[in-house]
Amino acid sequence: MSDTVETQLFINGAARPASDGGTYDIFNPARPSELVGRAAAGTPDDVEAAMKAAHRAFPAWAALSYAERAEMVRKVAAAITQDMEEVEARARLFTREHGKIVFETRLEISRLGERFLQCANYADRLEQDEHIKAAPNDTIITRQPRCVAALVVPWNWPLVILGAKLPQALMAGNTVVVKPSANSALAPAMTLSRIAEMLPPGVVNIVTGSASRIGDAIIGHPLVRFLNFTGSVDVGRHVMKVTAENITPVTLELGGNDAGIVCHDADLTGDVFQRLYRASFMSTGQICYALKRLYVHKSRYDEVVAGLRTVVDAQVIGDGLLPETTMGPMNNAKQLKVVANMIAEARAADQDVHELGQVPDQELYQNGYFQRPALVLNADVSLSVVRKEQFGPILPIIPFETEVEAIAMANDDPFGLASSIWTADTQRAVALARKIEAGYTFVNAHGPSAMDNNGPFGGFKKSGIGRNFGYEGVTQFQGLHSIAGGPGMIL
Ligand code: NAP
Ligand code: MG
């Protein structure tokens, strides 16, 4: 496989190279010497042009009715998955630049389309103002778009995460400047360009490039009236400092260290171990709301370990383009090292570490950024794999005696993104969920394969500020505006 692609910026309705002609190379994480393509290395001048284009396009876009914007958003939704051959080619390119298996890259593209459609369907509800009739004023509470929104996404699920921001920002009436991650820019930039060219010039602008060169130029730009960022806590903290200068409102979706609690009465039949496996190991564990700590009632501990171990050990680790592969490499050497260090620390502490799965091609495995899926049994809760976000294929499993103890362990963490309760008693699940410090709790499931996008999603504590998805995911891109008049004047 030697074809390489080149992607461009997209500003003011047209594809263009970086202002200085610069590009950067993206290599295949399964075969790090294989060049997959070159993305345009945007410059601060390109950011300036993108911001100005978005600002110019705003009044006309904002002046459209929700129904008119919904019609365009629906057309985009249909176009994303219209040409199956193109989707397949893009998914394969995406796997080559990212590492994740092609089943997942196809899923990213189709989910993006679904999320556009879902947002278009909020049009009628968005149209409604709230009316208050009470002396001394009658009040119309309306919402208006913020203007230019900057959207910054990480490498792990770039299109799915854009699906939580981009159609929402557009339906709300904003124009946008998008910055994909340097680590996965080719398929995202191609897909976004297709979307941008279907909309009026300047409504969607795309600037690829390294954060060190253009990051602050985007997040600190005075024309940005709203910033929606997904990424790490460290960069999120930096974003808050930079945006403080312009008092730019932010939504931050940061990391997670999600706990799952398996109760004494959990139903461990059917596909439960497949669900637990996917919860933790989908995308080679590189998911913000993957299951990252599993607490199991001591009466079911051996059963859970045996069942999960069997499923994990059956996984085939290799090149994500091969049909037999069920787990690809990690995306990059830096993240691989984080996980390797956690495994080394656990082994040095004499922990019960099991690196599992089948590796048909040892040479590939040694040369790429691969890590076999691992379980750490009876994990000591002071280990990094428990205390920190692993963002990779390793899961600590910890027994508990009482639900009070399980909730206390789940909440003893600086993050509060998602969580899960596994029980046959759904009332118990809801009661326990209410005690968890997290923005989302799944019942008998966890992670992207169980996500329906209807509820607002986001974190407590260091997992972030604000919510994406759902109706609230659209209205975050708007500001409230009260219009008041004396009795009978306006209502
Ligand atoms: P990251 O290093 O924080 O980067 C996220 C994005 O921010 C990338 O596009 C990055 O660009 C950009 N960036 C970095 N510095 C910037 C700056 N000064 N100004 C503007 N943009 C800047 O995170 P990552 O390593 O890509 O992703 C992994 C992390 O994201 C994990 O902690 C994970 O939990 C979190 N995450 C959270 C969610 C959620 O919904 N809560 C979802 C997915 C991932 P470059 O890539 O070009 O450096
Ligand atoms: Mg952890």
Coordinates of C-alpha atoms in Angstrom, one line a residue, residues 9 11 18-20 24 40-48 50-51 150-152 177-182 206-221 224 227 238 242:
L9 CA -7.0 23.9 4.1
I11 CA -11.2 28.7 3.8
A18 CA -1.0 26.8 3.6
S19 CA 0.0 30.4 3.1
D20 CA 3.7 29.4 3.0
Y24 CA 3.5 17.8 7.3
A40 CA -1.4 21.4 4.9
A41 CA 0.5 23.0 7.8
G42 CA -1.7 26.0 8.4
T43 CA -0.1 29.3 9.5
P44 CA -1.3 32.1 11.8
D45 CA -2.0 34.0 8.5
D46 CA -4.3 31.2 7.5
V47 CA -6.1 31.3 10.9
E48 CA -6.6 35.0 10.3
A50 CA -10.4 31.7 8.3
M51 CA -11.6 33.8 11.2
A150 CA -13.9 27.6 17.1
L151 CA -14.0 23.8 17.3
V152 CA -10.9 21.9 18.4
V177 CA -13.4 27.4 12.2
V178 CA -12.4 23.8 12.8
K179 CA -8.9 22.6 13.9
P180 CA -8.5 18.8 13.6
S181 CA -5.6 17.1 15.4
A182 CA -2.3 16.9 13.7
I206 CA -10.8 24.1 8.2
V207 CA -7.3 24.8 9.3
T208 CA -5.0 21.8 9.8
G209 CA -1.6 22.2 11.3
S210 CA 0.4 21.8 14.5
A211 CA -1.0 23.2 17.7
S212 CA 2.4 24.8 18.5
R213 CA 2.1 27.0 15.4
I214 CA -1.6 27.8 15.2
G215 CA -3.2 26.6 18.5
D216 CA -3.1 29.9 20.4
A217 CA -3.9 31.9 17.2
I218 CA -7.2 30.0 17.1
I219 CA -8.2 29.8 20.7
G220 CA -7.1 33.4 21.5
H221 CA -8.5 35.0 18.4
V224 CA -14.0 33.8 18.4
L227 CA -14.8 27.8 21.9
H238 CA -4.2 26.3 28.9
V242 CA -5.8 32.0 26.8

